[in-house]
């Protein structure tokens, strides 16, 4: 889509997360929380996450656990979660908009660079999770531009879950759609609908983190625009208009 909305009046977003994954056998969860704790004014709250109870050698040997975060630092409007080899930066809801999220991400990256750790980046990614509400599954799914068939069976409504991976330019876009989802917002409100989840990944094997940081502002902007384009191109024009798009 050439002309993307700047913002939406009725934001369907329920989660926004940026992730850094590093190469090698790292123990970032032992180092970075202390670095980040002392680098910000106003001490963040540090929370030990459930996967911290699993011994590190077990987590390292299981591909399903290799990148689970074990500590989280809660800031005002944002959170930073740290695993053995990865760092995740999340925005609290309601979403503070991309400019503020991007600024906080760059601040975290700067503090990692200044920590003195010699790190090589494996990949970085940006994931936005949206929930499309509606009176029925068919109503929710009708907001997505989608055709689906298996053999001679065409999708005509009803629950389903699918994932599509598309490599485009420098990004791998992982698009997931799941009906029957329930999301609980920070204010306690519960939303039900169909999840539209777009995870955009850029692989950077053996790129030094300092080199990444030197170009991180441009890299983040390209990543965000690629992810945003995939989201809006997944929706029908009617669905976009119902969200109250602002084109500036």
mmCIF file of C-alpha atoms in Angstrom:
data_model
loop_
_atom_site.group_PDB
_atom_site.id
_atom_site.type_symbol
_atom_site.label_atom_id
_atom_site.label_comp_id
_atom_site.label_asym_id
_atom_site.label_seq_id
_atom_site.Cartn_x
_atom_site.Cartn_y
_atom_site.Cartn_z
ATOM 1 C CA UNK A 1 0.000 0.000 0.000
ATOM 2 C CA UNK A 2 1.433 3.340 -1.043
ATOM 3 C CA UNK A 3 -0.548 5.566 1.339
ATOM 4 C CA UNK A 4 -0.606 4.194 4.885
ATOM 5 C CA UNK A 5 -2.592 5.751 7.747
ATOM 6 C CA UNK A 6 -0.562 7.657 10.327
ATOM 7 C CA UNK A 7 -2.855 6.534 13.136
ATOM 8 C CA UNK A 8 -6.214 4.891 13.844
ATOM 9 C CA UNK A 9 -9.081 6.263 15.919
ATOM 10 C CA UNK A 10 -10.076 2.751 17.051
ATOM 11 C CA UNK A 11 -6.767 0.981 17.613
ATOM 12 C CA UNK A 12 -7.036 -2.865 17.476
ATOM 13 C CA UNK A 13 -3.509 -3.279 18.840
ATOM 14 C CA UNK A 14 -3.087 -5.302 22.050
ATOM 15 C CA UNK A 15 0.676 -5.964 22.060
ATOM 16 C CA UNK A 16 3.826 -4.429 20.523
ATOM 17 C CA UNK A 17 7.251 -6.013 21.067
ATOM 18 C CA UNK A 18 10.741 -5.414 19.655
ATOM 19 C CA UNK A 19 13.313 -8.195 20.095
ATOM 20 C CA UNK A 20 17.092 -8.512 19.781
ATOM 21 C CA UNK A 21 18.694 -11.982 19.557
ATOM 22 C CA UNK A 22 22.421 -12.452 19.937
ATOM 23 C CA UNK A 23 24.836 -15.143 18.786
ATOM 24 C CA UNK A 24 26.938 -17.360 21.029
ATOM 25 C CA UNK A 25 26.443 -18.657 24.545
ATOM 26 C CA UNK A 26 25.501 -15.490 26.384
ATOM 27 C CA UNK A 27 24.315 -14.902 29.938
ATOM 28 C CA UNK A 28 22.650 -11.556 29.354
ATOM 29 C CA UNK A 29 20.094 -12.072 32.124
ATOM 30 C CA UNK A 30 22.972 -12.021 34.630
ATOM 31 C CA UNK A 31 24.355 -8.696 33.376
ATOM 32 C CA UNK A 32 21.900 -6.452 31.544
ATOM 33 C CA UNK A 33 19.232 -6.009 34.253
ATOM 34 C CA UNK A 34 21.846 -4.361 36.474
ATOM 35 C CA UNK A 35 23.072 -2.207 33.581
ATOM 36 C CA UNK A 36 19.559 -1.029 32.764
ATOM 37 C CA UNK A 37 18.579 -0.598 36.415
ATOM 38 C CA UNK A 38 21.355 1.910 37.060
ATOM 39 C CA UNK A 39 21.106 3.696 33.693
ATOM 40 C CA UNK A 40 17.597 5.112 34.111
ATOM 41 C CA UNK A 41 16.315 7.764 36.476
ATOM 42 C CA UNK A 42 13.757 6.258 38.791
ATOM 43 C CA UNK A 43 14.427 2.627 39.585
ATOM 44 C CA UNK A 44 12.354 0.229 37.495
ATOM 45 C CA UNK A 45 10.616 -2.712 39.117
ATOM 46 C CA UNK A 46 12.469 -5.994 38.508
ATOM 47 C CA UNK A 47 10.323 -9.137 38.233
ATOM 48 C CA UNK A 48 11.655 -12.694 38.150
ATOM 49 C CA UNK A 49 9.650 -14.607 35.527
ATOM 50 C CA UNK A 50 8.469 -18.252 35.832
ATOM 51 C CA UNK A 51 11.026 -19.678 33.358
ATOM 52 C CA UNK A 52 13.814 -18.484 35.664
ATOM 53 C CA UNK A 53 13.053 -21.539 37.811
ATOM 54 C CA UNK A 54 14.262 -23.834 35.012
ATOM 55 C CA UNK A 55 18.051 -24.349 35.177
ATOM 56 C CA UNK A 56 19.968 -22.500 32.460
ATOM 57 C CA UNK A 57 21.557 -25.675 30.952
ATOM 58 C CA UNK A 58 18.069 -27.120 30.474
ATOM 59 C CA UNK A 59 16.815 -23.942 28.826
ATOM 60 C CA UNK A 60 19.878 -23.806 26.563
ATOM 61 C CA UNK A 61 19.391 -27.392 25.383
ATOM 62 C CA UNK A 62 15.701 -26.994 24.530
ATOM 63 C CA UNK A 63 14.975 -24.953 21.344
ATOM 64 C CA UNK A 64 11.547 -24.098 22.759
ATOM 65 C CA UNK A 65 13.113 -22.494 25.839
ATOM 66 C CA UNK A 66 16.292 -21.016 24.405
ATOM 67 C CA UNK A 67 14.873 -17.509 24.039
ATOM 68 C CA UNK A 68 12.364 -17.321 26.879
ATOM 69 C CA UNK A 69 12.903 -14.230 29.072
ATOM 70 C CA UNK A 70 13.610 -14.849 32.740
ATOM 71 C CA UNK A 71 13.692 -11.289 34.147
ATOM 72 C CA UNK A 72 11.556 -8.242 33.368
ATOM 73 C CA UNK A 73 12.109 -4.589 34.219
ATOM 74 C CA UNK A 74 8.944 -2.489 34.326
ATOM 75 C CA UNK A 75 9.321 1.179 33.403
ATOM 76 C CA UNK A 76 6.700 3.882 33.025
ATOM 77 C CA UNK A 77 4.881 2.799 29.866
ATOM 78 C CA UNK A 78 7.407 0.184 28.761
ATOM 79 C CA UNK A 79 8.976 -3.107 29.840
ATOM 80 C CA UNK A 80 12.315 -4.758 29.064
ATOM 81 C CA UNK A 81 12.541 -8.552 29.361
ATOM 82 C CA UNK A 82 15.889 -10.335 29.264
ATOM 83 C CA UNK A 83 16.811 -13.947 28.529
ATOM 84 C CA UNK A 84 20.173 -15.642 28.158
ATOM 85 C CA UNK A 85 20.598 -14.492 24.539
ATOM 86 C CA UNK A 86 17.819 -11.993 23.886
ATOM 87 C CA UNK A 87 16.265 -8.711 24.924
ATOM 88 C CA UNK A 88 12.608 -7.804 24.386
ATOM 89 C CA UNK A 89 11.220 -4.275 24.608
ATOM 90 C CA UNK A 90 7.438 -4.033 24.992
ATOM 91 C CA UNK A 91 5.077 -1.084 24.995
ATOM 92 C CA UNK A 92 2.318 -0.932 27.574
ATOM 93 C CA UNK A 93 -1.240 -0.483 26.344
ATOM 94 C CA UNK A 94 -2.706 1.885 25.353
ATOM 95 C CA UNK A 95 -0.016 2.048 22.700
ATOM 96 C CA UNK A 96 2.118 5.218 23.042
ATOM 97 C CA UNK A 97 2.567 5.447 19.230
ATOM 98 C CA UNK A 98 5.644 4.573 17.231
ATOM 99 C CA UNK A 99 7.723 7.721 17.883
ATOM 100 C CA UNK A 100 7.761 7.136 21.663
ATOM 101 C CA UNK A 101 8.233 3.364 21.303
ATOM 102 C CA UNK A 102 11.120 3.859 18.862
ATOM 103 C CA UNK A 103 12.810 6.370 21.174
ATOM 104 C CA UNK A 104 12.660 3.955 24.099
ATOM 105 C CA UNK A 105 14.002 1.070 21.970
ATOM 106 C CA UNK A 106 16.943 3.211 20.814
ATOM 107 C CA UNK A 107 17.617 4.171 24.428
ATOM 108 C CA UNK A 108 17.808 0.503 25.450
ATOM 109 C CA UNK A 109 20.125 -0.226 22.510
ATOM 110 C CA UNK A 110 22.392 2.657 23.509
ATOM 111 C CA UNK A 111 22.696 1.336 27.050
ATOM 112 C CA UNK A 112 23.556 -2.146 25.772
ATOM 113 C CA UNK A 113 26.282 -0.685 23.543
ATOM 114 C CA UNK A 114 27.669 1.354 26.437
ATOM 115 C CA UNK A 115 27.743 -1.718 28.710
ATOM 116 C CA UNK A 116 31.027 -2.809 27.106
ATOM 117 C CA UNK A 117 29.682 -6.244 26.149
ATOM 118 C CA UNK A 118 31.090 -7.559 22.867
ATOM 119 C CA UNK A 119 27.972 -8.841 21.179
ATOM 120 C CA UNK A 120 27.122 -10.049 17.693
ATOM 121 C CA UNK A 121 23.542 -9.719 16.558
ATOM 122 C CA UNK A 122 21.724 -12.729 15.115
ATOM 123 C CA UNK A 123 18.419 -11.000 14.294
ATOM 124 C CA UNK A 124 16.094 -8.204 15.300
ATOM 125 C CA UNK A 125 12.323 -8.159 14.942
ATOM 126 C CA UNK A 126 9.137 -6.212 15.531
ATOM 127 C CA UNK A 127 5.856 -7.909 16.397
ATOM 128 C CA UNK A 128 2.412 -6.313 16.529
ATOM 129 C CA UNK A 129 -0.606 -8.279 17.753
ATOM 130 C CA UNK A 130 -4.093 -7.003 16.878
ATOM 131 C CA UNK A 131 -7.531 -8.309 17.785
ATOM 132 C CA UNK A 132 -10.379 -7.864 15.307
ATOM 133 C CA UNK A 133 -13.686 -7.855 17.134
ATOM 134 C CA UNK A 134 -17.045 -8.752 15.634
ATOM 135 C CA UNK A 135 -20.393 -10.356 16.304
ATOM 136 C CA UNK A 136 -19.300 -13.706 14.870
ATOM 137 C CA UNK A 137 -16.167 -15.418 13.590
ATOM 138 C CA UNK A 138 -17.362 -14.822 10.032
ATOM 139 C CA UNK A 139 -17.804 -11.110 10.798
ATOM 140 C CA UNK A 140 -14.319 -10.881 12.300
ATOM 141 C CA UNK A 141 -12.649 -12.768 9.454
ATOM 142 C CA UNK A 142 -14.490 -10.692 6.852
ATOM 143 C CA UNK A 143 -12.220 -7.781 7.845
ATOM 144 C CA UNK A 144 -9.182 -9.678 6.513
ATOM 145 C CA UNK A 145 -8.350 -9.917 2.826
ATOM 146 C CA UNK A 146 -7.999 -13.674 2.623
ATOM 147 C CA UNK A 147 -8.837 -16.643 0.453
ATOM 148 C CA UNK A 148 -8.391 -20.118 1.888
ATOM 149 C CA UNK A 149 -8.986 -23.582 0.483
ATOM 150 C CA UNK A 150 -7.696 -27.103 1.053
ATOM 151 C CA UNK A 151 -8.260 -29.411 -1.880
ATOM 152 C CA UNK A 152 -11.833 -28.879 -3.022
ATOM 153 C CA UNK A 153 -12.865 -27.399 0.336
ATOM 154 C CA UNK A 154 -13.246 -23.617 0.451
ATOM 155 C CA UNK A 155 -13.339 -21.770 3.756
ATOM 156 C CA UNK A 156 -16.907 -20.610 4.385
ATOM 157 C CA UNK A 157 -16.718 -19.532 8.016
ATOM 158 C CA UNK A 158 -15.940 -21.088 11.388
ATOM 159 C CA UNK A 159 -12.895 -21.331 13.657
ATOM 160 C CA UNK A 160 -9.389 -21.849 12.302
ATOM 161 C CA UNK A 161 -5.726 -21.043 12.911
ATOM 162 C CA UNK A 162 -3.080 -20.439 10.251
ATOM 163 C CA UNK A 163 0.425 -19.052 9.823
ATOM 164 C CA UNK A 164 2.029 -17.722 6.647
ATOM 165 C CA UNK A 165 5.722 -16.893 6.247
ATOM 166 C CA UNK A 166 6.775 -14.552 3.449
ATOM 167 C CA UNK A 167 10.321 -13.391 2.650
ATOM 168 C CA UNK A 168 10.332 -9.920 1.113
ATOM 169 C CA UNK A 169 13.442 -7.787 0.617
ATOM 170 C CA UNK A 170 15.424 -8.077 3.878
ATOM 171 C CA UNK A 171 12.498 -9.135 6.044
ATOM 172 C CA UNK A 172 10.765 -12.379 6.906
ATOM 173 C CA UNK A 173 7.126 -11.614 7.716
ATOM 174 C CA UNK A 174 5.313 -14.195 9.836
ATOM 175 C CA UNK A 175 1.580 -13.543 9.613
ATOM 176 C CA UNK A 176 -0.674 -15.474 11.988
ATOM 177 C CA UNK A 177 -4.466 -15.509 12.125
ATOM 178 C CA UNK A 178 -6.353 -17.229 14.951
ATOM 179 C CA UNK A 179 -10.052 -17.128 15.678
ATOM 180 C CA UNK A 180 -11.628 -17.508 19.114
ATOM 181 C CA UNK A 181 -9.041 -15.383 20.928
ATOM 182 C CA UNK A 182 -9.624 -13.701 24.290
ATOM 183 C CA UNK A 183 -7.459 -10.771 25.422
ATOM 184 C CA UNK A 184 -7.477 -9.087 28.826
ATOM 185 C CA UNK A 185 -6.454 -5.431 28.816
ATOM 186 C CA UNK A 186 -4.543 -3.713 31.659
ATOM 187 C CA UNK A 187 -7.767 -2.070 32.834
ATOM 188 C CA UNK A 188 -9.371 -5.497 33.243
ATOM 189 C CA UNK A 189 -11.584 -5.291 30.160
ATOM 190 C CA UNK A 190 -11.857 -8.467 28.090
ATOM 191 C CA UNK A 191 -11.865 -8.512 24.295
ATOM 192 C CA UNK A 192 -12.832 -11.465 22.109
ATOM 193 C CA UNK A 193 -12.206 -11.774 18.409
ATOM 194 C CA UNK A 194 -9.752 -12.899 15.756
ATOM 195 C CA UNK A 195 -6.048 -12.312 16.250
ATOM 196 C CA UNK A 196 -4.020 -10.812 13.402
ATOM 197 C CA UNK A 197 -0.387 -11.115 14.437
ATOM 198 C CA UNK A 198 2.452 -9.815 12.235
ATOM 199 C CA UNK A 199 6.041 -10.587 13.244
ATOM 200 C CA UNK A 200 8.667 -8.987 10.968
ATOM 201 C CA UNK A 201 12.195 -10.388 11.321
ATOM 202 C CA UNK A 202 15.525 -9.237 9.909
ATOM 203 C CA UNK A 203 18.408 -11.728 10.140
ATOM 204 C CA UNK A 204 21.856 -10.175 10.643
ATOM 205 C CA UNK A 205 24.346 -13.040 11.118
ATOM 206 C CA UNK A 206 27.649 -11.987 12.705
ATOM 207 C CA UNK A 207 26.810 -8.268 12.700
ATOM 208 C CA UNK A 208 28.479 -6.532 15.627
ATOM 209 C CA UNK A 209 25.948 -4.872 17.866
ATOM 210 C CA UNK A 210 27.861 -1.592 17.743
ATOM 211 C CA UNK A 211 27.636 -1.610 13.942
ATOM 212 C CA UNK A 212 23.914 -2.303 14.226
ATOM 213 C CA UNK A 213 23.495 0.525 16.721
ATOM 214 C CA UNK A 214 25.275 3.003 14.437
ATOM 215 C CA UNK A 215 22.552 2.427 11.829
ATOM 216 C CA UNK A 216 19.747 1.420 14.205
ATOM 217 C CA UNK A 217 17.547 4.462 13.664
ATOM 218 C CA UNK A 218 17.235 3.814 9.923
ATOM 219 C CA UNK A 219 16.952 0.054 10.417
ATOM 220 C CA UNK A 220 14.099 0.470 12.886
ATOM 221 C CA UNK A 221 12.221 2.809 10.590
ATOM 222 C CA UNK A 222 12.475 0.397 7.656
ATOM 223 C CA UNK A 223 11.347 -2.483 9.876
ATOM 224 C CA UNK A 224 8.352 -0.560 11.204
ATOM 225 C CA UNK A 225 7.216 0.548 7.748
ATOM 226 C CA UNK A 226 7.513 -3.008 6.389
ATOM 227 C CA UNK A 227 5.474 -4.390 9.312
ATOM 228 C CA UNK A 228 2.889 -1.625 9.056
ATOM 229 C CA UNK A 229 2.475 -2.182 5.330
ATOM 230 C CA UNK A 230 1.823 -5.883 5.869
ATOM 231 C CA UNK A 231 -0.826 -5.113 8.495
ATOM 232 C CA UNK A 232 -2.828 -2.698 6.385
ATOM 233 C CA UNK A 233 -2.481 -4.799 3.245
ATOM 234 C CA UNK A 234 -4.035 -7.681 5.217
ATOM 235 C CA UNK A 235 -7.240 -5.709 5.874
ATOM 236 C CA UNK A 236 -10.161 -4.885 3.625
ATOM 237 C CA UNK A 237 -10.701 -1.222 2.821
ATOM 238 C CA UNK A 238 -14.001 -1.362 4.694
ATOM 239 C CA UNK A 239 -12.223 -2.630 7.822
ATOM 240 C CA UNK A 240 -9.617 0.136 7.607
ATOM 241 C CA UNK A 241 -12.276 2.818 7.260
ATOM 242 C CA UNK A 242 -14.184 1.429 10.254
ATOM 243 C CA UNK A 243 -11.066 2.003 12.402
ATOM 244 C CA UNK A 244 -11.016 5.740 11.624
ATOM 245 C CA UNK A 245 -7.738 6.137 9.722
ATOM 246 C CA UNK A 246 -5.844 9.435 9.917
ATOM 247 C CA UNK A 247 -3.709 10.094 6.827
ATOM 248 C CA UNK A 248 -2.316 13.412 8.081
#
